[in-house]
C-alpha cells in the first residue's frame, strides 16, 4: 500500500503527470484563443481601408467576435458541461480555427462577419472550461496555476499580433488569416494528444471558498472589471492608428502591440504582488491612475518615446485585471465560485466588445484624440468605484 502511494506521488511529480498536462493544455488553449482575439487589432487598419469602415463601424465588426465570445460564456459552459475538458477545449479550438478559415475565403464583408461570429462561438468555450480545468485539478492551491494560465493568455496576446503585423507587408491579409487558422487546427490536434482522456480527481473544496456575500459587492466588482476592460479595449482600438499617425509602418504597429502586451503579461505578476502587499483598493487606485496618465502622455509623445512607454503602460493597463480576478472568490456567493467566474468573464468580455463602439463613435464625431481621452477618463472613473468596494473586502481592502 505504501509503495503504491509513493509511486503515485512520484508519477504526479513527473513532468507529464496528468496534473501538469491539464495545466499545460489549459495554458496552450488560452495562449491560442487570446492570440486569436488580439491579432484582430493588427488587421483593423487593413479592414478599414478595404471595406471603407468608420471607427464605429470597425468597432461593430470587431464586436461580432468579441461580443459573441463574451455573451456565450455561460451558455457555452452549460452546453459543454457533459463533455470532458479535453473534448471541449479541442472542439472550441477547432471551431475558432474554422471561423478564421471562413474569414480567409473571398466572401467580402459578409464572409468576414460570418467568420468572426463563428470564431467567437468557438472561443466562448475556452475561458470557462479551461479555468474550471485548472481549478478542479489544483483545488485550493489553484491561485498560482491560475496565474500561470492567465500569463499564457497574455503571451498569446504578445505573439500573435506581432506575427500578423510582420506578415502583412509580405502577404495579403486573407492568406495571413488562413495561416493563423492552420495554426489553430494544429493546436486543436495537440490538445487531443496533450490532455489526459480521463480528468484528474477534482478538488471540490474550491467551491467552498465563497463567503456567502449578498451580491452587492460582486456586482460592484463586476462593474469595475467592465470599466477596466472598456478602458483597455478602447485604447487598443486606437493604438494602431495612433502609431500610424506618428509615422509607424505595419511592422511598427506589430512591435507596438507586442510591447504593450508583453508589459501586460508582466503586469499580471507585478500587480498580483502589489495586491498582496497593498490590498485591492490601493492597488487598483495606483494602476488606474497610472493607466490614465500614460494614455494621455502617449498622445503627445513622438513615435520612439511612445514605443518605450508602451510596456510600462501595459503593466498598469492589464495589471488591474489580475487584482480583480483574484477577488472574485471572496465576493461570490457560497458554493457558486464557478458560476461567479463565468459571470465575471461574461461581463468583462461583453464590455470589451461593446465599449469600443462608443469610443469609436466619439472619435468619428470629434477625433481620435477625443476617443483616447474618453478611455483615459473611464480608467479614472474606476477610482471612486473601488473606494465604494472597500466595505465588502474586509482585511483584503488595505
Tab-separated table of C-alpha atoms in Angstrom:
chain	number	residue	atom	x	y	z
A	1	UNK	CA	0.000	0.000	0.000
A	2	UNK	CA	2.789	2.378	0.929
A	3	UNK	CA	4.725	1.572	-2.255
A	4	UNK	CA	1.615	2.322	-4.320
A	5	UNK	CA	1.241	5.702	-2.637
A	6	UNK	CA	4.900	6.535	-3.221
A	7	UNK	CA	4.594	5.534	-6.870
A	8	UNK	CA	1.516	7.714	-7.276
A	9	UNK	CA	3.239	10.721	-5.724
A	10	UNK	CA	6.293	10.136	-7.923
A	11	UNK	CA	4.068	9.999	-11.007
A	12	UNK	CA	2.334	13.255	-10.045
A	13	UNK	CA	5.705	14.962	-9.727
A	14	UNK	CA	6.895	13.935	-13.184
A	15	UNK	CA	6.878	16.473	-15.981
A	16	UNK	CA	3.954	14.900	-17.817
A	17	UNK	CA	1.769	13.889	-14.878
A	18	UNK	CA	-1.985	14.322	-15.520
A	19	UNK	CA	-1.978	17.391	-13.274
A	20	UNK	CA	0.717	19.169	-15.248
A	21	UNK	CA	-0.727	18.025	-18.563
A	22	UNK	CA	-4.033	19.621	-17.579
A	23	UNK	CA	-2.304	22.904	-16.769
A	24	UNK	CA	-0.225	22.784	-19.958
A	25	UNK	CA	-3.325	22.086	-22.057
A	26	UNK	CA	-5.285	24.911	-20.459
A	27	UNK	CA	-2.352	27.286	-20.996
A	28	UNK	CA	-1.958	26.237	-24.641
A	29	UNK	CA	-5.662	26.812	-25.291
A	30	UNK	CA	-5.564	30.198	-23.545
A	31	UNK	CA	-2.453	31.251	-25.464
A	32	UNK	CA	-4.071	30.462	-28.814
A	33	UNK	CA	-7.526	31.913	-28.154
A	34	UNK	CA	-6.241	35.142	-26.624
A	35	UNK	CA	-3.784	35.373	-29.501
A	36	UNK	CA	-6.654	34.896	-31.969
A	37	UNK	CA	-8.599	37.652	-30.223
A	38	UNK	CA	-5.883	40.281	-30.127
A	39	UNK	CA	-4.366	39.635	-33.546
A	40	UNK	CA	-7.522	41.323	-34.861
A	41	UNK	CA	-6.057	44.685	-33.793
A	42	UNK	CA	-3.268	44.340	-36.353
A	43	UNK	CA	-5.911	43.660	-39.035
A	44	UNK	CA	-8.209	46.590	-38.217
A	45	UNK	CA	-6.407	49.208	-40.344
A	46	UNK	CA	-6.377	46.798	-43.306
A	47	UNK	CA	-10.090	46.112	-42.976
A	48	UNK	CA	-10.849	49.807	-42.630
A	49	UNK	CA	-9.103	50.550	-45.926
A	50	UNK	CA	-10.558	47.589	-47.812
A	51	UNK	CA	-14.170	47.912	-46.671
A	52	UNK	CA	-14.336	51.689	-46.102
A	53	UNK	CA	-15.375	51.412	-42.452
A	54	UNK	CA	-15.666	54.250	-39.940
A	55	UNK	CA	-14.198	53.864	-36.444
A	56	UNK	CA	-17.634	52.935	-35.085
A	57	UNK	CA	-18.222	50.522	-37.977
A	58	UNK	CA	-14.835	48.946	-37.353
A	59	UNK	CA	-15.715	48.512	-33.679
A	60	UNK	CA	-19.012	46.853	-34.657
A	61	UNK	CA	-17.194	44.386	-36.919
A	62	UNK	CA	-14.766	43.563	-34.125
A	63	UNK	CA	-17.654	43.219	-31.662
A	64	UNK	CA	-19.077	40.381	-33.761
A	65	UNK	CA	-16.196	38.250	-32.493
A	66	UNK	CA	-15.670	39.782	-29.078
A	67	UNK	CA	-19.362	40.162	-28.237
A	68	UNK	CA	-20.165	36.611	-29.348
A	69	UNK	CA	-17.284	35.231	-27.304
A	70	UNK	CA	-18.358	37.185	-24.214
A	71	UNK	CA	-22.106	36.719	-24.479
A	72	UNK	CA	-21.908	32.939	-24.834
A	73	UNK	CA	-19.598	32.254	-21.870
A	74	UNK	CA	-22.300	30.974	-19.514
A	75	UNK	CA	-24.412	29.148	-22.170
A	76	UNK	CA	-21.295	27.526	-23.656
A	77	UNK	CA	-20.184	26.368	-20.217
A	78	UNK	CA	-23.578	24.756	-19.609
A	79	UNK	CA	-23.816	23.171	-23.062
A	80	UNK	CA	-20.372	21.586	-22.794
A	81	UNK	CA	-20.740	20.532	-19.148
A	82	UNK	CA	-21.237	16.888	-20.145
A	83	UNK	CA	-18.079	16.874	-22.265
A	84	UNK	CA	-14.631	16.250	-20.851
A	85	UNK	CA	-12.319	19.238	-20.714
A	86	UNK	CA	-10.193	17.529	-23.373
A	87	UNK	CA	-13.101	17.271	-25.808
A	88	UNK	CA	-14.484	20.731	-25.002
A	89	UNK	CA	-11.178	22.584	-25.442
A	90	UNK	CA	-10.273	20.715	-28.640
A	91	UNK	CA	-13.731	21.420	-30.075
A	92	UNK	CA	-13.524	25.080	-29.068
A	93	UNK	CA	-10.163	25.468	-30.786
A	94	UNK	CA	-11.328	23.663	-33.920
A	95	UNK	CA	-14.422	25.916	-34.180
A	96	UNK	CA	-12.365	29.070	-33.715
A	97	UNK	CA	-9.886	27.953	-36.386
A	98	UNK	CA	-12.751	27.112	-38.735
A	99	UNK	CA	-14.107	30.629	-38.244
A	100	UNK	CA	-10.775	32.102	-39.319
A	101	UNK	CA	-10.780	29.832	-42.362
A	102	UNK	CA	-14.163	31.312	-43.339
A	103	UNK	CA	-12.719	34.819	-42.911
A	104	UNK	CA	-9.863	33.911	-45.256
A	105	UNK	CA	-12.238	32.984	-48.079
A	106	UNK	CA	-13.116	35.660	-50.706
A	107	UNK	CA	-16.678	36.311	-49.498
A	108	UNK	CA	-16.271	40.039	-48.855
A	109	UNK	CA	-17.541	41.816	-45.751
A	110	UNK	CA	-20.404	39.311	-45.142
A	111	UNK	CA	-17.890	36.446	-45.116
A	112	UNK	CA	-15.646	38.344	-42.731
A	113	UNK	CA	-18.566	38.981	-40.361
A	114	UNK	CA	-19.748	35.353	-40.523
A	115	UNK	CA	-16.247	34.080	-39.800
A	116	UNK	CA	-15.869	36.404	-36.826
A	117	UNK	CA	-19.138	35.172	-35.328
A	118	UNK	CA	-18.208	31.525	-35.870
A	119	UNK	CA	-14.760	32.028	-34.353
A	120	UNK	CA	-16.348	33.842	-31.398
A	121	UNK	CA	-18.619	30.862	-30.740
A	122	UNK	CA	-15.575	28.597	-30.536
A	123	UNK	CA	-13.623	30.919	-28.264
A	124	UNK	CA	-16.596	31.341	-25.896
A	125	UNK	CA	-15.988	27.795	-24.657
A	126	UNK	CA	-12.328	28.214	-23.768
A	127	UNK	CA	-12.336	30.586	-20.768
A	128	UNK	CA	-14.883	28.834	-18.505
A	129	UNK	CA	-13.758	25.296	-19.341
A	130	UNK	CA	-10.015	25.935	-19.113
A	131	UNK	CA	-10.396	27.915	-15.866
A	132	UNK	CA	-12.537	25.134	-14.419
A	133	UNK	CA	-9.985	22.520	-15.532
A	134	UNK	CA	-7.201	24.323	-13.647
A	135	UNK	CA	-9.427	24.917	-10.619
A	136	UNK	CA	-10.595	21.294	-10.452
A	137	UNK	CA	-7.063	19.998	-10.923
A	138	UNK	CA	-5.426	22.091	-8.185
A	139	UNK	CA	-8.325	22.840	-5.823
A	140	UNK	CA	-7.499	25.318	-3.076
A	141	UNK	CA	-3.945	25.578	-4.432
A	142	UNK	CA	-5.233	26.856	-7.801
A	143	UNK	CA	-4.355	30.552	-7.356
A	144	UNK	CA	-0.762	30.072	-8.567
A	145	UNK	CA	-1.652	27.808	-11.526
A	146	UNK	CA	-4.449	30.212	-12.492
A	147	UNK	CA	-1.811	32.945	-12.598
A	148	UNK	CA	0.247	30.812	-14.982
A	149	UNK	CA	-2.893	30.227	-17.061
A	150	UNK	CA	-3.562	33.985	-17.240
A	151	UNK	CA	0.076	34.669	-18.150
A	152	UNK	CA	-0.210	32.206	-21.045
A	153	UNK	CA	-3.091	34.244	-22.441
A	154	UNK	CA	-1.002	37.413	-22.305
A	155	UNK	CA	1.826	35.578	-24.028
A	156	UNK	CA	-0.549	34.804	-26.891
A	157	UNK	CA	-1.577	38.455	-26.991
A	158	UNK	CA	2.071	39.436	-27.422
A	159	UNK	CA	2.984	36.799	-30.018
A	160	UNK	CA	0.070	36.614	-32.452
A	161	UNK	CA	-0.439	40.348	-33.213
A	162	UNK	CA	3.305	40.728	-33.812
A	163	UNK	CA	3.391	37.766	-36.221
A	164	UNK	CA	0.351	39.024	-38.124
A	165	UNK	CA	1.725	42.562	-38.372
A	166	UNK	CA	5.085	41.269	-39.623
A	167	UNK	CA	3.397	39.090	-42.263
A	168	UNK	CA	1.023	41.759	-43.583
A	169	UNK	CA	3.690	43.653	-45.576
A	170	UNK	CA	4.689	40.346	-47.203
A	171	UNK	CA	1.286	38.785	-47.861
A	172	UNK	CA	-2.326	39.810	-48.430
A	173	UNK	CA	-4.434	39.718	-45.280
A	174	UNK	CA	-6.533	36.697	-46.326
A	175	UNK	CA	-3.548	34.307	-46.619
A	176	UNK	CA	-2.289	35.618	-43.272
A	177	UNK	CA	-5.633	34.825	-41.629
A	178	UNK	CA	-5.678	31.433	-43.345
A	179	UNK	CA	-2.224	30.669	-41.955
A	180	UNK	CA	-3.419	31.537	-38.446
A	181	UNK	CA	-6.369	29.178	-38.956
A	182	UNK	CA	-3.954	26.353	-39.806
A	183	UNK	CA	-2.084	27.103	-36.577
A	184	UNK	CA	-5.412	26.793	-34.729
A	185	UNK	CA	-6.147	23.413	-36.290
A	186	UNK	CA	-2.677	22.223	-35.269
A	187	UNK	CA	-3.259	23.360	-31.673
A	188	UNK	CA	-6.643	21.562	-31.593
A	189	UNK	CA	-4.846	18.344	-32.561
A	190	UNK	CA	-2.131	18.995	-29.978
A	191	UNK	CA	-4.751	19.403	-27.228
A	192	UNK	CA	-6.190	15.988	-28.043
A	193	UNK	CA	-2.735	14.468	-27.592
A	194	UNK	CA	-1.709	16.519	-24.555
A	195	UNK	CA	-4.758	16.454	-22.293
A	196	UNK	CA	-5.488	13.178	-20.460
A	197	UNK	CA	-8.550	11.294	-21.659
A	198	UNK	CA	-9.670	10.920	-18.045
A	199	UNK	CA	-9.578	14.066	-15.897
A	200	UNK	CA	-7.618	14.079	-12.671
A	201	UNK	CA	-9.586	13.832	-9.442
A	202	UNK	CA	-11.329	17.185	-8.891
A	203	UNK	CA	-10.740	19.101	-5.696
A	204	UNK	CA	-14.265	20.152	-4.854
A	205	UNK	CA	-13.156	22.198	-1.842
A	206	UNK	CA	-12.602	25.070	-4.229
A	207	UNK	CA	-16.365	25.665	-4.327
A	208	UNK	CA	-16.364	26.337	-0.597
A	209	UNK	CA	-14.318	29.491	-0.972
A	210	UNK	CA	-17.352	31.690	-1.487
A	211	UNK	CA	-18.048	33.783	1.583
A	212	UNK	CA	-21.819	33.973	1.249
A	213	UNK	CA	-21.912	37.614	0.051
A	214	UNK	CA	-25.274	39.227	-0.720
A	215	UNK	CA	-24.260	40.053	-4.276
A	216	UNK	CA	-23.755	43.824	-3.965
A	217	UNK	CA	-20.004	43.570	-3.597
A	218	UNK	CA	-19.725	41.174	-6.519
A	219	UNK	CA	-21.924	43.425	-8.646
A	220	UNK	CA	-19.659	46.381	-7.923
A	221	UNK	CA	-16.577	44.273	-8.640
A	222	UNK	CA	-18.102	43.220	-11.964
A	223	UNK	CA	-18.789	46.875	-12.840
A	224	UNK	CA	-15.189	47.785	-12.053
A	225	UNK	CA	-13.997	44.896	-14.194
A	226	UNK	CA	-16.230	46.051	-17.060
A	227	UNK	CA	-14.896	49.631	-16.871
A	228	UNK	CA	-11.315	48.353	-16.670
A	229	UNK	CA	-11.816	46.208	-19.770
A	230	UNK	CA	-13.569	49.054	-21.593
A	231	UNK	CA	-10.529	51.260	-20.942
A	232	UNK	CA	-8.132	48.640	-22.272
A	233	UNK	CA	-10.134	47.783	-25.376
A	234	UNK	CA	-10.837	51.424	-26.153
A	235	UNK	CA	-7.140	52.252	-26.165
A	236	UNK	CA	-6.304	49.171	-28.223
A	237	UNK	CA	-8.874	50.204	-30.830
A	238	UNK	CA	-6.965	53.435	-31.482
A	239	UNK	CA	-3.370	52.330	-30.865
A	240	UNK	CA	-2.638	51.059	-34.416
A	241	UNK	CA	-3.945	54.333	-35.884
A	242	UNK	CA	-2.039	56.377	-33.280
A	243	UNK	CA	1.217	54.654	-34.244
A	244	UNK	CA	0.471	55.133	-37.956
A	245	UNK	CA	-0.148	58.837	-37.350
A	246	UNK	CA	3.273	59.108	-35.672
A	247	UNK	CA	4.935	57.628	-38.774
A	248	UNK	CA	4.888	53.943	-37.898
A	249	UNK	CA	4.548	51.234	-40.570
A	250	UNK	CA	2.659	47.924	-40.304
A	251	UNK	CA	5.661	46.250	-38.661
A	252	UNK	CA	5.882	49.106	-36.156
A	253	UNK	CA	2.250	48.534	-35.214
A	254	UNK	CA	3.032	44.879	-34.543
A	255	UNK	CA	6.027	45.814	-32.416
A	256	UNK	CA	3.958	48.359	-30.505
A	257	UNK	CA	1.208	45.842	-29.774
A	258	UNK	CA	3.783	43.245	-28.733
A	259	UNK	CA	5.440	45.738	-26.360
A	260	UNK	CA	2.093	46.670	-24.814
A	261	UNK	CA	1.019	43.035	-24.382
A	262	UNK	CA	4.432	41.995	-23.047
A	263	UNK	CA	4.083	44.710	-20.428
A	264	UNK	CA	0.602	43.418	-19.726
A	265	UNK	CA	1.940	39.923	-19.099
A	266	UNK	CA	4.481	41.363	-16.650
A	267	UNK	CA	1.672	43.366	-15.070
A	268	UNK	CA	-0.161	40.161	-14.163
A	269	UNK	CA	2.694	39.117	-11.890
A	270	UNK	CA	3.666	42.586	-10.651
A	271	UNK	CA	0.131	43.665	-9.783
A	272	UNK	CA	-0.609	40.340	-8.133
A	273	UNK	CA	2.342	41.028	-5.841
A	274	UNK	CA	1.127	44.608	-5.433
A	275	UNK	CA	-2.315	43.355	-4.426
A	276	UNK	CA	-0.841	41.096	-1.750
A	277	UNK	CA	1.178	43.937	-0.188
A	278	UNK	CA	-1.073	46.983	-0.669
A	279	UNK	CA	-4.526	45.373	-0.812
A	280	UNK	CA	-7.150	45.557	-3.529
A	281	UNK	CA	-8.183	49.200	-3.125
A	282	UNK	CA	-4.764	50.858	-3.253
A	283	UNK	CA	-3.559	48.505	-5.986
A	284	UNK	CA	-6.470	49.424	-8.238
A	285	UNK	CA	-6.110	53.150	-7.462
A	286	UNK	CA	-2.438	53.079	-8.468
A	287	UNK	CA	-2.912	51.011	-11.631
A	288	UNK	CA	-5.890	53.025	-12.909
A	289	UNK	CA	-4.315	56.404	-12.146
A	290	UNK	CA	-1.102	55.421	-13.949
A	291	UNK	CA	-3.124	53.994	-16.840
A	292	UNK	CA	-4.974	57.285	-17.354
A	293	UNK	CA	-1.789	59.381	-17.111
A	294	UNK	CA	0.244	57.216	-19.511
A	295	UNK	CA	-2.589	57.022	-22.055
A	296	UNK	CA	-2.771	60.828	-22.144
A	297	UNK	CA	1.031	61.035	-22.360
A	298	UNK	CA	1.115	58.712	-25.392
A	299	UNK	CA	-0.936	61.250	-27.360
A	300	UNK	CA	1.821	63.879	-27.443
A	301	UNK	CA	4.982	61.760	-27.452
A	302	UNK	CA	6.866	61.074	-30.723
A	303	UNK	CA	6.962	57.529	-32.110
A	304	UNK	CA	10.113	56.213	-30.395
A	305	UNK	CA	9.270	57.512	-26.881
A	306	UNK	CA	5.744	56.136	-27.345
A	307	UNK	CA	7.163	52.681	-28.075
A	308	UNK	CA	9.344	52.983	-24.968
A	309	UNK	CA	6.330	53.922	-22.811
A	310	UNK	CA	4.050	51.161	-24.124
A	311	UNK	CA	5.487	48.308	-21.967
A	312	UNK	CA	5.067	50.449	-18.824
A	313	UNK	CA	1.538	51.361	-19.875
A	314	UNK	CA	0.847	47.664	-20.480
A	315	UNK	CA	1.839	46.807	-16.898
A	316	UNK	CA	-0.833	49.110	-15.448
A	317	UNK	CA	-3.370	48.712	-18.259
A	318	UNK	CA	-3.501	44.944	-17.863
A	319	UNK	CA	-2.383	44.542	-14.264
A	320	UNK	CA	-5.660	45.626	-12.689
A	321	UNK	CA	-7.418	42.576	-14.096
A	322	UNK	CA	-5.095	40.302	-12.111
A	323	UNK	CA	-6.115	42.008	-8.860
A	324	UNK	CA	-9.822	41.893	-9.736
A	325	UNK	CA	-9.773	38.261	-10.901
A	326	UNK	CA	-8.248	37.096	-7.629
A	327	UNK	CA	-11.029	38.887	-5.703
A	328	UNK	CA	-13.899	37.021	-7.405
A	329	UNK	CA	-13.919	34.036	-4.969
A	330	UNK	CA	-14.085	36.313	-1.923
A	331	UNK	CA	-17.124	38.213	-3.205
A	332	UNK	CA	-19.011	35.277	-4.723
A	333	UNK	CA	-21.939	33.584	-3.033
A	334	UNK	CA	-21.117	30.468	-1.075
A	335	UNK	CA	-20.853	27.423	-3.321
A	336	UNK	CA	-21.075	29.470	-6.540
A	337	UNK	CA	-17.456	30.334	-7.237
A	338	UNK	CA	-17.503	28.638	-10.645
A	339	UNK	CA	-20.641	30.479	-11.728
A	340	UNK	CA	-19.191	33.750	-10.421
A	341	UNK	CA	-16.134	33.338	-12.654
A	342	UNK	CA	-18.383	32.654	-15.674
A	343	UNK	CA	-20.450	35.769	-14.930
A	344	UNK	CA	-17.317	37.846	-14.410
A	345	UNK	CA	-15.912	36.709	-17.772
A	346	UNK	CA	-19.246	37.448	-19.422
A	347	UNK	CA	-19.340	40.983	-18.043
A	348	UNK	CA	-15.778	41.979	-18.830
A	349	UNK	CA	-15.694	40.378	-22.282
A	350	UNK	CA	-19.074	41.851	-23.164
A	351	UNK	CA	-17.818	45.261	-22.085
A	352	UNK	CA	-14.729	44.788	-24.212
A	353	UNK	CA	-16.901	44.078	-27.215
A	354	UNK	CA	-19.401	46.922	-26.810
A	355	UNK	CA	-17.406	49.782	-25.254
A	356	UNK	CA	-15.144	50.372	-28.295
A	357	UNK	CA	-18.270	51.101	-30.339
A	358	UNK	CA	-18.957	54.076	-28.064
A	359	UNK	CA	-15.335	55.201	-28.194
A	360	UNK	CA	-15.394	54.791	-31.986
A	361	UNK	CA	-18.499	56.958	-32.217
A	362	UNK	CA	-16.753	59.629	-30.130
A	363	UNK	CA	-13.746	59.522	-32.476
A	364	UNK	CA	-15.998	59.718	-35.545
A	365	UNK	CA	-17.806	62.754	-34.117
A	366	UNK	CA	-14.693	64.559	-32.863
A	367	UNK	CA	-11.355	62.843	-33.495
A	368	UNK	CA	-9.079	60.007	-32.374
A	369	UNK	CA	-7.637	62.088	-29.531
A	370	UNK	CA	-11.104	62.534	-28.029
A	371	UNK	CA	-11.622	58.761	-28.167
A	372	UNK	CA	-8.383	58.086	-26.285
A	373	UNK	CA	-9.146	60.800	-23.713
A	374	UNK	CA	-12.576	59.215	-23.149
A	375	UNK	CA	-10.902	55.848	-22.499
A	376	UNK	CA	-8.498	57.504	-20.035
A	377	UNK	CA	-11.414	59.141	-18.194
A	378	UNK	CA	-13.051	55.704	-17.927
A	379	UNK	CA	-9.949	54.478	-16.090
A	380	UNK	CA	-10.119	57.463	-13.749
A	381	UNK	CA	-13.801	56.762	-13.032
A	382	UNK	CA	-12.834	53.396	-11.508
A	383	UNK	CA	-11.080	55.069	-8.558
A	384	UNK	CA	-14.270	56.181	-6.720
A	385	UNK	CA	-15.848	52.806	-7.527
A	386	UNK	CA	-13.086	50.826	-5.852
A	387	UNK	CA	-13.317	53.106	-2.809
A	388	UNK	CA	-17.003	52.145	-2.596
A	389	UNK	CA	-15.952	48.468	-2.779
A	390	UNK	CA	-13.816	48.763	0.367
A	391	UNK	CA	-16.569	47.767	2.897
A	392	UNK	CA	-17.109	44.431	1.091
A	393	UNK	CA	-13.450	43.394	1.094
A	394	UNK	CA	-12.668	43.019	4.782
A	395	UNK	CA	-8.957	42.590	5.507
A	396	UNK	CA	-8.042	42.499	1.790
A	397	UNK	CA	-9.152	46.094	1.279
A	398	UNK	CA	-5.924	47.745	2.534
